[in-house]
Amino acid sequence: MELALSLGDTPKPFSLLEKSQKILGKDLGFCMGMAVGKSDAENNSRCKETTGLFSADDDQRRSDSSSDLPVQLDLLPFSPVHRSHPSSHKFPFPWLTEKLGGDGVEGNMRRGGDEGHDQEGASLSSPNSAVSSFQMDFCHVLRSGKRDFEQITSAGHEAADRGTCSRGSDEEENGMLARKKLRLSKEQSAFLEESFKEHNTLNPKQKLALAKQLNLRPRQVEVWFQNRRARTKLKQTEVDCEYLKKCCETLTEENRRLQKELQELRALKASQPFYMQLPATTLTMCPSCERVATTTTTTTTTSSAAINNPSKLFSLSPPHQPASN
DNA sequence: AACAACTTACCTCTTACGTCA
DNA sequence: TCTGACGTAAGAGGTAAGTTG
């Protein structure tokens, strides 16, 4: 048996962002000051983010669907986004042309630009990491002072919303502070959740738009979706596991019952071979309740077959319940 | 056309932080 | 106040697929 995870059906365009004003109550805008103190590369990427210099070509190429499972956790009302060919430039979100400021978007599109988070990521969390390990160690060192830092970055996510606190290397580059864990606000979480219901994957434009709407960095939106998919998958796996456990129990019970039945029939055959010469109608006795079944079979070959496979004599439905004591 | 190098998006595993009982 | 469990944001490494020269 194969475990499969079904995350939904067909892609839908975001209708959500159109509702965003209602949900969030206001336009959060987009902080332009986040690049202060960043590396050049990051500044550049941010510049691209804010000016619409990104690629729209890497959209939904992933598909995690398939579900033959009888039990499916309904975590996703909608479906997985099937990632199309990156060069297909499909973009089903007309609202974005407005949101992202129309004119320059298509014109400035460049391959591989994404929203710049990769460059950002490269600059912020370099894998070759003297910096990274330093980041972690520095984190520990600074933990003692973290309360103060929390006060400094009060309102939790606000600082991170401005793109300066959730990544340690930002501060390291400034030789300042360790990373502060971001906590998304309820509104942000709810909004992301709604978005996830619409699409469990994001193309770069969707990511950018969401980030802009929520005043988060695209990388944060991306990470949130990754983690959200992981949680969905985990939950579905738990459900699948439960289902398989039940299946296993049922089959074990059925097997036990059939084994018992077979044993009884074999014992019957051994002790009273005489019966084997009689028409099968006299042999079709339920071993549980000893009730005689009414079959019209009259050949001994059938009877022998029945001994070898009792399920031919008695249906697979549970045996008659013996009269209670 | 075939290939290697590179890019991108995603997944999985892990770490670290925040919250709560 | 301390502590452990838990949820989750984010980092790291790996993979698959697409692009480019």
mmCIF file of C-alpha atoms (C1' of nucleotides) in Angstrom:
data_model
loop_
_atom_site.group_PDB
_atom_site.id
_atom_site.type_symbol
_atom_site.label_atom_id
_atom_site.label_comp_id
_atom_site.label_asym_id
_atom_site.label_seq_id
_atom_site.Cartn_x
_atom_site.Cartn_y
_atom_site.Cartn_z
ATOM 1 C CA MET A 1 0.000 0.000 0.000
ATOM 2 C CA GLU A 2 1.298 3.366 -0.861
ATOM 3 C CA LEU A 3 0.916 6.483 1.071
ATOM 4 C CA ALA A 4 -0.117 9.404 -0.987
ATOM 5 C CA LEU A 5 -0.718 12.936 -0.096
ATOM 6 C CA SER A 6 -3.367 14.834 -1.816
ATOM 7 C CA LEU A 7 -3.308 18.501 -1.342
ATOM 8 C CA GLY A 8 -6.080 19.581 -3.513
ATOM 9 C CA ASP A 9 -7.341 20.097 -6.981
ATOM 10 C CA THR A 10 -6.875 22.671 -9.557
ATOM 11 C CA PRO A 11 -5.113 25.920 -9.224
ATOM 12 C CA LYS A 12 -7.092 28.975 -8.546
ATOM 13 C CA PRO A 13 -6.089 32.507 -8.948
ATOM 14 C CA PHE A 14 -5.720 34.506 -5.821
ATOM 15 C CA SER A 15 -8.896 36.150 -4.990
ATOM 16 C CA LEU A 16 -7.651 36.647 -1.552
ATOM 17 C CA LEU A 17 -5.532 39.650 -1.992
ATOM 18 C CA GLU A 18 -8.490 41.492 -3.269
ATOM 19 C CA LYS A 19 -10.084 40.892 0.053
ATOM 20 C CA SER A 20 -6.984 41.847 1.835
ATOM 21 C CA GLN A 21 -7.998 45.339 2.519
ATOM 22 C CA LYS A 22 -10.994 44.062 4.339
ATOM 23 C CA ILE A 23 -9.075 41.480 6.248
ATOM 24 C CA LEU A 24 -6.255 43.639 7.274
ATOM 25 C CA GLY A 25 -8.312 46.703 7.548
ATOM 26 C CA LYS A 26 -5.715 48.813 5.898
ATOM 27 C CA ASP A 27 -2.952 48.771 3.440
ATOM 28 C CA LEU A 28 0.165 47.942 5.302
ATOM 29 C CA GLY A 29 2.292 49.345 2.608
ATOM 30 C CA PHE A 30 5.829 48.295 2.063
ATOM 31 C CA CYS A 31 8.746 49.414 4.084
ATOM 32 C CA MET A 32 11.374 50.956 1.928
ATOM 33 C CA GLY A 33 13.853 51.559 4.663
ATOM 34 C CA MET A 34 14.727 47.963 5.278
ATOM 35 C CA ALA A 35 17.864 47.998 3.246
ATOM 36 C CA VAL A 36 19.642 50.412 5.459
ATOM 37 C CA GLY A 37 22.853 48.907 6.605
ATOM 38 C CA LYS A 38 22.634 45.934 4.252
ATOM 39 C CA SER A 39 25.194 44.659 1.895
ATOM 40 C CA ASP A 40 25.230 45.977 -1.592
ATOM 41 C CA ALA A 41 23.919 42.742 -2.959
ATOM 42 C CA GLU A 42 21.031 42.798 -0.646
ATOM 43 C CA ASN A 43 20.332 46.389 -1.289
ATOM 44 C CA ASN A 44 20.242 45.585 -4.929
ATOM 45 C CA SER A 45 17.884 42.731 -4.412
ATOM 46 C CA ARG A 46 15.640 44.850 -2.322
ATOM 47 C CA CYS A 47 15.715 47.452 -4.946
ATOM 48 C CA LYS A 48 14.598 44.877 -7.423
ATOM 49 C CA GLU A 49 11.881 43.731 -5.101
ATOM 50 C CA THR A 50 10.495 47.123 -4.644
ATOM 51 C CA THR A 51 10.774 48.174 -8.212
ATOM 52 C CA GLY A 52 9.298 45.105 -9.732
ATOM 53 C CA LEU A 53 12.518 43.761 -11.170
ATOM 54 C CA PHE A 54 11.734 40.133 -10.837
ATOM 55 C CA SER A 55 11.037 37.134 -12.916
ATOM 56 C CA ALA A 56 7.572 35.890 -13.319
ATOM 57 C CA ASP A 57 8.584 32.818 -15.122
ATOM 58 C CA ASP A 58 9.160 30.400 -12.287
ATOM 59 C CA ASP A 59 5.741 29.463 -11.347
ATOM 60 C CA GLN A 60 4.083 26.380 -10.113
ATOM 61 C CA ARG A 61 6.126 23.511 -11.292
ATOM 62 C CA ARG A 62 5.478 21.393 -8.311
ATOM 63 C CA SER A 63 2.677 19.037 -7.826
ATOM 64 C CA ASP A 64 2.177 16.862 -4.850
ATOM 65 C CA SER A 65 -1.087 15.467 -5.694
ATOM 66 C CA SER A 66 -2.386 12.047 -6.188
ATOM 67 C CA SER A 67 -4.642 10.440 -3.865
ATOM 68 C CA ASP A 68 -5.966 7.024 -3.886
ATOM 69 C CA LEU A 69 -6.316 7.143 -0.224
ATOM 70 C CA PRO A 70 -9.721 6.474 1.107
ATOM 71 C CA VAL A 71 -9.016 8.817 3.924
ATOM 72 C CA GLN A 72 -7.942 12.281 3.145
ATOM 73 C CA LEU A 73 -7.449 14.978 5.593
ATOM 74 C CA ASP A 74 -9.280 17.973 4.390
ATOM 75 C CA LEU A 75 -6.637 20.483 5.106
ATOM 76 C CA LEU A 76 -6.705 22.052 1.755
ATOM 77 C CA PRO A 77 -9.924 23.005 0.184
ATOM 78 C CA PHE A 78 -8.113 23.760 -2.980
ATOM 79 C CA SER A 79 -5.449 22.162 -4.856
ATOM 80 C CA PRO A 80 -1.812 21.925 -5.446
ATOM 81 C CA VAL A 81 -0.418 24.272 -7.921
ATOM 82 C CA HIS A 82 1.007 22.384 -10.756
ATOM 83 C CA ARG A 83 4.098 24.105 -11.705
ATOM 84 C CA SER A 84 4.110 24.823 -15.313
ATOM 85 C CA HIS A 85 7.071 25.286 -17.476
ATOM 86 C CA PRO A 86 9.022 28.213 -16.189
ATOM 87 C CA SER A 87 9.094 29.813 -19.523
ATOM 88 C CA SER A 88 5.385 29.726 -19.882
ATOM 89 C CA HIS A 89 4.898 33.080 -18.185
ATOM 90 C CA LYS A 90 1.445 32.150 -17.094
ATOM 91 C CA PHE A 91 0.191 34.495 -14.533
ATOM 92 C CA PRO A 92 -3.361 34.149 -13.474
ATOM 93 C CA PHE A 93 -3.489 37.147 -11.202
ATOM 94 C CA PRO A 94 -4.690 40.189 -12.998
ATOM 95 C CA TRP A 95 -4.807 42.168 -9.800
ATOM 96 C CA LEU A 96 -1.080 42.015 -9.601
ATOM 97 C CA THR A 97 -0.491 44.120 -12.594
ATOM 98 C CA GLU A 98 -2.162 46.858 -10.715
ATOM 99 C CA LYS A 99 -0.688 46.008 -7.366
ATOM 100 C CA LEU A 100 2.786 45.713 -8.685
ATOM 101 C CA GLY A 101 2.660 48.769 -10.673
ATOM 102 C CA GLY A 102 1.943 47.713 -14.131
ATOM 103 C CA ASP A 103 4.255 49.331 -16.557
ATOM 104 C CA GLY A 104 7.612 48.146 -15.577
ATOM 105 C CA VAL A 105 6.751 44.667 -14.499
ATOM 106 C CA GLU A 106 6.797 42.763 -17.711
ATOM 107 C CA GLY A 107 9.318 45.013 -19.258
ATOM 108 C CA ASN A 108 11.761 44.609 -16.449
ATOM 109 C CA MET A 109 11.305 40.936 -16.115
ATOM 110 C CA ARG A 110 14.507 39.053 -16.109
ATOM 111 C CA ARG A 111 15.268 35.413 -15.783
ATOM 112 C CA GLY A 112 16.084 34.062 -12.413
ATOM 113 C CA GLY A 113 15.411 37.272 -10.656
ATOM 114 C CA ASP A 114 12.729 35.801 -8.453
ATOM 115 C CA GLU A 115 12.073 38.419 -5.861
ATOM 116 C CA GLY A 116 15.686 38.628 -5.058
ATOM 117 C CA HIS A 117 15.464 36.505 -2.014
ATOM 118 C CA ASP A 118 17.984 34.096 -3.258
ATOM 119 C CA GLN A 119 20.524 36.738 -3.630
ATOM 120 C CA GLU A 120 19.288 37.937 -0.371
ATOM 121 C CA GLY A 121 19.562 34.493 1.017
ATOM 122 C CA ALA A 122 23.015 34.145 -0.327
ATOM 123 C CA SER A 123 24.104 37.298 1.250
ATOM 124 C CA LEU A 124 22.288 36.722 4.455
ATOM 125 C CA SER A 125 22.836 33.095 5.101
ATOM 126 C CA SER A 126 25.860 32.109 3.258
ATOM 127 C CA PRO A 127 26.268 28.361 3.275
ATOM 128 C CA ASN A 128 30.023 28.551 3.454
ATOM 129 C CA SER A 129 29.740 29.435 6.850
ATOM 130 C CA ALA A 130 32.161 30.805 9.048
ATOM 131 C CA VAL A 131 29.539 33.421 9.212
ATOM 132 C CA SER A 132 26.724 30.991 9.850
ATOM 133 C CA SER A 133 28.387 29.200 12.680
ATOM 134 C CA PHE A 134 29.375 32.439 14.117
ATOM 135 C CA GLN A 135 25.801 33.443 13.837
ATOM 136 C CA MET A 136 24.650 30.524 15.941
ATOM 137 C CA ASP A 137 27.354 30.925 18.496
ATOM 138 C CA PHE A 138 26.795 34.559 18.708
ATOM 139 C CA CYS A 139 23.179 33.801 19.293
ATOM 140 C CA HIS A 140 24.043 31.858 22.379
ATOM 141 C CA VAL A 141 26.304 34.526 23.639
ATOM 142 C CA LEU A 142 23.624 37.086 23.232
ATOM 143 C CA ARG A 143 20.860 35.030 24.693
ATOM 144 C CA SER A 144 21.470 36.457 28.061
ATOM 145 C CA GLY A 145 20.718 39.842 26.747
ATOM 146 C CA LYS A 146 17.748 38.785 24.771
ATOM 147 C CA ARG A 147 15.110 40.260 27.020
ATOM 148 C CA ASP A 148 16.540 43.651 26.497
ATOM 149 C CA PHE A 149 16.618 43.037 22.830
ATOM 150 C CA GLU A 150 13.014 41.983 22.849
ATOM 151 C CA GLN A 151 12.134 45.230 24.450
ATOM 152 C CA ILE A 152 14.124 47.066 21.904
ATOM 153 C CA THR A 153 12.321 45.226 19.158
ATOM 154 C CA SER A 154 9.006 45.477 20.867
ATOM 155 C CA ALA A 155 5.833 44.445 19.127
ATOM 156 C CA GLY A 156 7.585 41.312 18.107
ATOM 157 C CA HIS A 157 7.250 40.982 14.414
ATOM 158 C CA GLU A 158 7.397 44.636 13.637
ATOM 159 C CA ALA A 159 11.123 44.745 13.501
ATOM 160 C CA ALA A 160 11.268 41.679 11.376
ATOM 161 C CA ASP A 161 8.630 43.127 9.161
ATOM 162 C CA ARG A 162 11.131 45.732 8.393
ATOM 163 C CA GLY A 163 13.508 43.066 7.381
ATOM 164 C CA THR A 164 16.225 43.667 9.863
ATOM 165 C CA CYS A 165 15.696 41.329 12.733
ATOM 166 C CA SER A 166 14.811 37.867 11.662
ATOM 167 C CA ARG A 167 18.139 37.060 10.182
ATOM 168 C CA GLY A 168 21.175 36.993 12.285
ATOM 169 C CA SER A 169 23.585 37.855 9.574
ATOM 170 C CA ASP A 170 21.898 41.170 9.096
ATOM 171 C CA GLU A 171 22.999 42.180 12.475
ATOM 172 C CA GLU A 172 26.268 40.432 12.147
ATOM 173 C CA GLU A 173 27.011 42.426 9.114
ATOM 174 C CA ASN A 174 26.532 45.390 11.298
ATOM 175 C CA GLY A 175 28.339 43.675 14.101
ATOM 176 C CA MET A 176 25.289 44.310 16.187
ATOM 177 C CA LEU A 177 22.678 41.813 17.292
ATOM 178 C CA ALA A 178 21.817 38.169 16.918
ATOM 179 C CA ARG A 179 18.759 37.056 15.072
ATOM 180 C CA LYS A 180 15.489 37.632 16.749
ATOM 181 C CA LYS A 181 12.820 35.111 16.089
ATOM 182 C CA LEU A 182 9.910 36.500 14.253
ATOM 183 C CA ARG A 183 6.445 35.850 15.467
ATOM 184 C CA LEU A 184 3.844 36.528 12.841
ATOM 185 C CA SER A 185 0.878 38.481 13.963
ATOM 186 C CA LYS A 186 -2.539 36.877 13.988
ATOM 187 C CA GLU A 187 -3.567 38.935 11.030
ATOM 188 C CA GLN A 188 -0.537 37.914 9.076
ATOM 189 C CA SER A 189 -1.004 34.268 9.935
ATOM 190 C CA ALA A 190 -4.662 34.354 9.050
ATOM 191 C CA PHE A 191 -3.929 36.033 5.790
ATOM 192 C CA LEU A 192 -1.221 33.540 4.905
ATOM 193 C CA GLU A 193 -3.546 30.740 5.870
ATOM 194 C CA GLU A 194 -6.199 32.035 3.547
ATOM 195 C CA SER A 195 -3.647 32.344 0.815
ATOM 196 C CA PHE A 196 -2.523 28.825 1.427
ATOM 197 C CA LYS A 197 -6.063 27.620 0.981
ATOM 198 C CA GLU A 198 -6.075 29.254 -2.391
ATOM 199 C CA HIS A 199 -2.646 28.007 -3.382
ATOM 200 C CA ASN A 200 -0.290 25.862 -1.462
ATOM 201 C CA THR A 201 2.598 27.003 -3.561
ATOM 202 C CA LEU A 202 3.579 30.427 -4.682
ATOM 203 C CA ASN A 203 5.091 31.764 -7.795
ATOM 204 C CA PRO A 204 7.425 34.712 -7.448
ATOM 205 C CA LYS A 205 4.779 37.295 -8.155
ATOM 206 C CA GLN A 206 2.364 35.828 -5.685
ATOM 207 C CA LYS A 207 5.115 35.717 -3.150
ATOM 208 C CA LEU A 208 6.032 39.295 -3.749
ATOM 209 C CA ALA A 209 2.476 40.439 -3.596
ATOM 210 C CA LEU A 210 1.843 38.601 -0.375
ATOM 211 C CA ALA A 211 5.003 39.938 1.127
ATOM 212 C CA LYS A 212 4.005 43.409 0.153
ATOM 213 C CA GLN A 213 0.517 42.989 1.503
ATOM 214 C CA LEU A 214 1.751 41.644 4.795
ATOM 215 C CA ASN A 215 4.733 43.866 5.059
ATOM 216 C CA LEU A 216 6.998 40.863 5.219
ATOM 217 C CA ARG A 217 10.020 39.922 3.220
ATOM 218 C CA PRO A 218 9.370 37.513 0.347
ATOM 219 C CA ARG A 219 11.722 35.064 1.996
ATOM 220 C CA GLN A 220 9.499 35.033 5.068
ATOM 221 C CA VAL A 221 6.458 34.294 2.972
ATOM 222 C CA GLU A 222 8.324 31.559 1.202
ATOM 223 C CA VAL A 223 9.458 29.977 4.433
ATOM 224 C CA TRP A 224 5.991 30.183 5.862
ATOM 225 C CA PHE A 225 4.576 28.323 2.876
ATOM 226 C CA GLN A 226 7.290 25.718 3.101
ATOM 227 C CA ASN A 227 6.602 25.101 6.739
ATOM 228 C CA ARG A 228 2.890 25.126 6.143
ATOM 229 C CA ARG A 229 3.206 22.477 3.475
ATOM 230 C CA ALA A 230 5.314 20.428 5.816
ATOM 231 C CA ARG A 231 2.684 20.698 8.526
ATOM 232 C CA THR A 232 -0.055 19.726 6.126
ATOM 233 C CA LYS A 233 1.898 16.744 4.997
ATOM 234 C CA LEU A 234 2.624 15.717 8.535
ATOM 235 C CA LYS A 235 -1.024 15.899 9.490
ATOM 236 C CA GLN A 236 -2.045 13.938 6.433
ATOM 237 C CA THR A 237 0.580 11.354 7.263
ATOM 238 C CA GLU A 238 -0.854 11.000 10.747
ATOM 239 C CA VAL A 239 -4.309 10.499 9.314
ATOM 240 C CA ASP A 240 -2.981 7.967 6.846
ATOM 241 C CA CYS A 241 -1.189 6.199 9.611
ATOM 242 C CA GLU A 242 -4.345 5.942 11.670
ATOM 243 C CA TYR A 243 -6.253 4.648 8.704
ATOM 244 C CA LEU A 244 -3.636 2.028 7.933
ATOM 245 C CA LYS A 245 -3.576 0.971 11.544
ATOM 246 C CA LYS A 246 -7.318 0.386 11.451
ATOM 247 C CA CYS A 247 -6.981 -1.497 8.187
ATOM 248 C CA CYS A 248 -4.318 -3.636 9.714
ATOM 249 C CA GLU A 249 -6.430 -4.412 12.752
ATOM 250 C CA THR A 250 -9.422 -5.307 10.619
ATOM 251 C CA LEU A 251 -7.396 -7.562 8.378
ATOM 252 C CA THR A 252 -5.702 -9.207 11.309
ATOM 253 C CA GLU A 253 -9.039 -9.957 12.869
ATOM 254 C CA GLU A 254 -10.390 -11.261 9.609
ATOM 255 C CA ASN A 255 -7.351 -13.424 9.147
ATOM 256 C CA ARG A 256 -7.675 -14.793 12.644
ATOM 257 C CA ARG A 257 -11.271 -15.639 12.060
ATOM 258 C CA LEU A 258 -10.596 -17.369 8.778
ATOM 259 C CA GLN A 259 -7.704 -19.342 10.234
ATOM 260 C CA LYS A 260 -9.930 -20.554 12.995
ATOM 261 C CA GLU A 261 -12.592 -21.479 10.545
ATOM 262 C CA LEU A 262 -10.116 -23.387 8.443
ATOM 263 C CA GLN A 263 -8.802 -25.251 11.426
ATOM 264 C CA GLU A 264 -12.258 -26.302 12.435
ATOM 265 C CA LEU A 265 -13.107 -27.490 8.992
ATOM 266 C CA ARG A 266 -9.902 -29.470 8.758
ATOM 267 C CA ALA A 267 -10.576 -31.036 12.107
ATOM 268 C CA LEU A 268 -14.040 -31.883 10.964
ATOM 269 C CA LYS A 269 -12.705 -33.438 7.829
ATOM 270 C CA ALA A 270 -10.159 -35.514 9.728
ATOM 271 C CA SER A 271 -12.536 -36.803 12.343
ATOM 272 C CA GLN A 272 -15.507 -37.436 10.142
ATOM 273 C CA PRO A 273 -14.336 -38.172 6.618
ATOM 274 C CA PHE A 274 -17.665 -39.797 6.056
ATOM 275 C CA TYR A 275 -19.249 -36.423 5.677
ATOM 276 C CA MET A 276 -17.061 -35.722 2.750
ATOM 277 C CA GLN A 277 -18.951 -38.254 0.724
ATOM 278 C CA LEU A 278 -22.222 -36.568 1.382
ATOM 279 C CA PRO A 279 -23.646 -33.702 -0.576
ATOM 280 C CA ALA A 280 -22.168 -30.388 0.367
ATOM 281 C CA THR A 281 -25.468 -29.216 1.715
ATOM 282 C CA THR A 282 -24.899 -31.272 4.780
ATOM 283 C CA LEU A 283 -21.450 -29.860 5.341
ATOM 284 C CA THR A 284 -22.068 -26.199 5.137
ATOM 285 C CA MET A 285 -22.345 -25.733 8.787
ATOM 286 C CA CYS A 286 -21.153 -22.588 10.368
ATOM 287 C CA PRO A 287 -18.415 -23.546 12.834
ATOM 288 C CA SER A 288 -19.343 -20.702 15.075
ATOM 289 C CA CYS A 289 -23.004 -21.260 15.552
ATOM 290 C CA GLU A 290 -23.251 -24.720 14.072
ATOM 291 C CA ARG A 291 -26.108 -23.570 11.943
ATOM 292 C CA VAL A 292 -26.445 -25.414 8.702
ATOM 293 C CA ALA A 293 -26.301 -23.312 5.620
ATOM 294 C CA THR A 294 -28.541 -24.056 2.709
ATOM 295 C CA THR A 295 -26.444 -24.689 -0.329
ATOM 296 C CA THR A 296 -27.480 -26.736 -3.235
ATOM 297 C CA THR A 297 -24.027 -27.959 -4.151
ATOM 298 C CA THR A 298 -23.938 -31.696 -4.228
ATOM 299 C CA THR A 299 -20.495 -32.627 -5.438
ATOM 300 C CA THR A 300 -17.699 -33.772 -3.200
ATOM 301 C CA THR A 301 -15.182 -31.806 -5.197
ATOM 302 C CA THR A 302 -16.924 -28.679 -4.148
ATOM 303 C CA SER A 303 -16.748 -29.789 -0.600
ATOM 304 C CA SER A 304 -13.050 -30.375 -0.830
ATOM 305 C CA ALA A 305 -12.561 -26.991 -2.319
ATOM 306 C CA ALA A 306 -14.551 -25.557 0.480
ATOM 307 C CA ILE A 307 -12.305 -27.200 3.011
ATOM 308 C CA ASN A 308 -9.318 -25.658 1.380
ATOM 309 C CA ASN A 309 -11.021 -22.334 1.143
ATOM 310 C CA PRO A 310 -13.735 -21.989 3.712
ATOM 311 C CA SER A 311 -14.687 -18.613 2.473
ATOM 312 C CA LYS A 312 -16.404 -20.409 -0.358
ATOM 313 C CA LEU A 313 -18.709 -21.995 2.095
ATOM 314 C CA PHE A 314 -19.336 -19.023 4.246
ATOM 315 C CA SER A 315 -19.382 -15.498 3.121
ATOM 316 C CA LEU A 316 -16.701 -13.121 4.221
ATOM 317 C CA SER A 317 -19.103 -11.396 6.466
ATOM 318 C CA PRO A 318 -18.518 -12.108 10.099
ATOM 319 C CA PRO A 319 -19.750 -15.483 11.277
ATOM 320 C CA HIS A 320 -23.032 -15.808 13.027
ATOM 321 C CA GLN A 321 -22.709 -14.738 16.521
ATOM 322 C CA PRO A 322 -23.111 -17.694 18.831
ATOM 323 C CA ALA A 323 -25.951 -17.389 21.230
ATOM 324 C CA SER A 324 -24.870 -15.529 24.250
ATOM 325 C CA ASN A 325 -24.264 -17.616 27.348
ATOM 326 C "C1'" DA B 1 21.522 17.198 -30.339
ATOM 327 C "C1'" DA B 2 24.183 16.404 -26.183
ATOM 328 C "C1'" DC B 3 26.423 18.111 -22.376
ATOM 329 C "C1'" DA B 4 28.029 20.614 -18.257
ATOM 330 C "C1'" DA B 5 27.450 24.486 -15.382
ATOM 331 C "C1'" DC B 6 24.389 27.262 -13.291
ATOM 332 C "C1'" DT B 7 19.847 28.825 -11.336
ATOM 333 C "C1'" DT B 8 15.627 28.243 -9.054
ATOM 334 C "C1'" DA B 9 12.125 26.303 -6.186
ATOM 335 C "C1'" DC B 10 11.146 22.944 -3.304
ATOM 336 C "C1'" DC B 11 11.725 19.249 0.342
ATOM 337 C "C1'" DT B 12 13.479 17.335 4.616
ATOM 338 C "C1'" DC B 13 15.837 17.716 8.686
ATOM 339 C "C1'" DT B 14 17.391 20.495 12.211
ATOM 340 C "C1'" DT B 15 17.993 24.426 15.282
ATOM 341 C "C1'" DA B 16 16.494 28.035 18.080
ATOM 342 C "C1'" DC B 17 12.999 31.011 19.908
ATOM 343 C "C1'" DG B 18 8.456 32.046 22.110
ATOM 344 C "C1'" DT B 19 4.674 30.467 24.712
ATOM 345 C "C1'" DC B 20 2.309 27.970 28.021
ATOM 346 C "C1'" DA B 21 1.175 24.693 31.592
ATOM 347 C "C1'" DT C 1 10.959 31.618 38.956
ATOM 348 C "C1'" DC C 2 12.238 27.509 36.656
ATOM 349 C "C1'" DT C 3 11.452 23.842 33.441
ATOM 350 C "C1'" DG C 4 9.976 20.852 29.833
ATOM 351 C "C1'" DA C 5 6.823 20.280 25.961
ATOM 352 C "C1'" DC C 6 5.180 22.106 21.989
ATOM 353 C "C1'" DG C 7 4.548 25.102 17.898
ATOM 354 C "C1'" DT C 8 6.883 27.434 14.519
ATOM 355 C "C1'" DA C 9 10.265 30.630 11.994
ATOM 356 C "C1'" DA C 10 14.315 30.003 9.812
ATOM 357 C "C1'" DG C 11 18.882 27.759 8.366
ATOM 358 C "C1'" DA C 12 21.306 24.042 5.901
ATOM 359 C "C1'" DG C 13 21.868 20.576 2.685
ATOM 360 C "C1'" DG C 14 20.062 17.970 -1.008
ATOM 361 C "C1'" DT C 15 17.250 17.211 -5.293
ATOM 362 C "C1'" DA C 16 14.755 17.941 -9.588
ATOM 363 C "C1'" DA C 17 13.855 20.648 -13.380
ATOM 364 C "C1'" DG C 18 14.775 24.463 -16.295
ATOM 365 C "C1'" DT C 19 18.105 27.638 -18.707
ATOM 366 C "C1'" DT C 20 22.247 28.941 -20.931
ATOM 367 C "C1'" DG C 21 26.490 28.692 -23.375
#
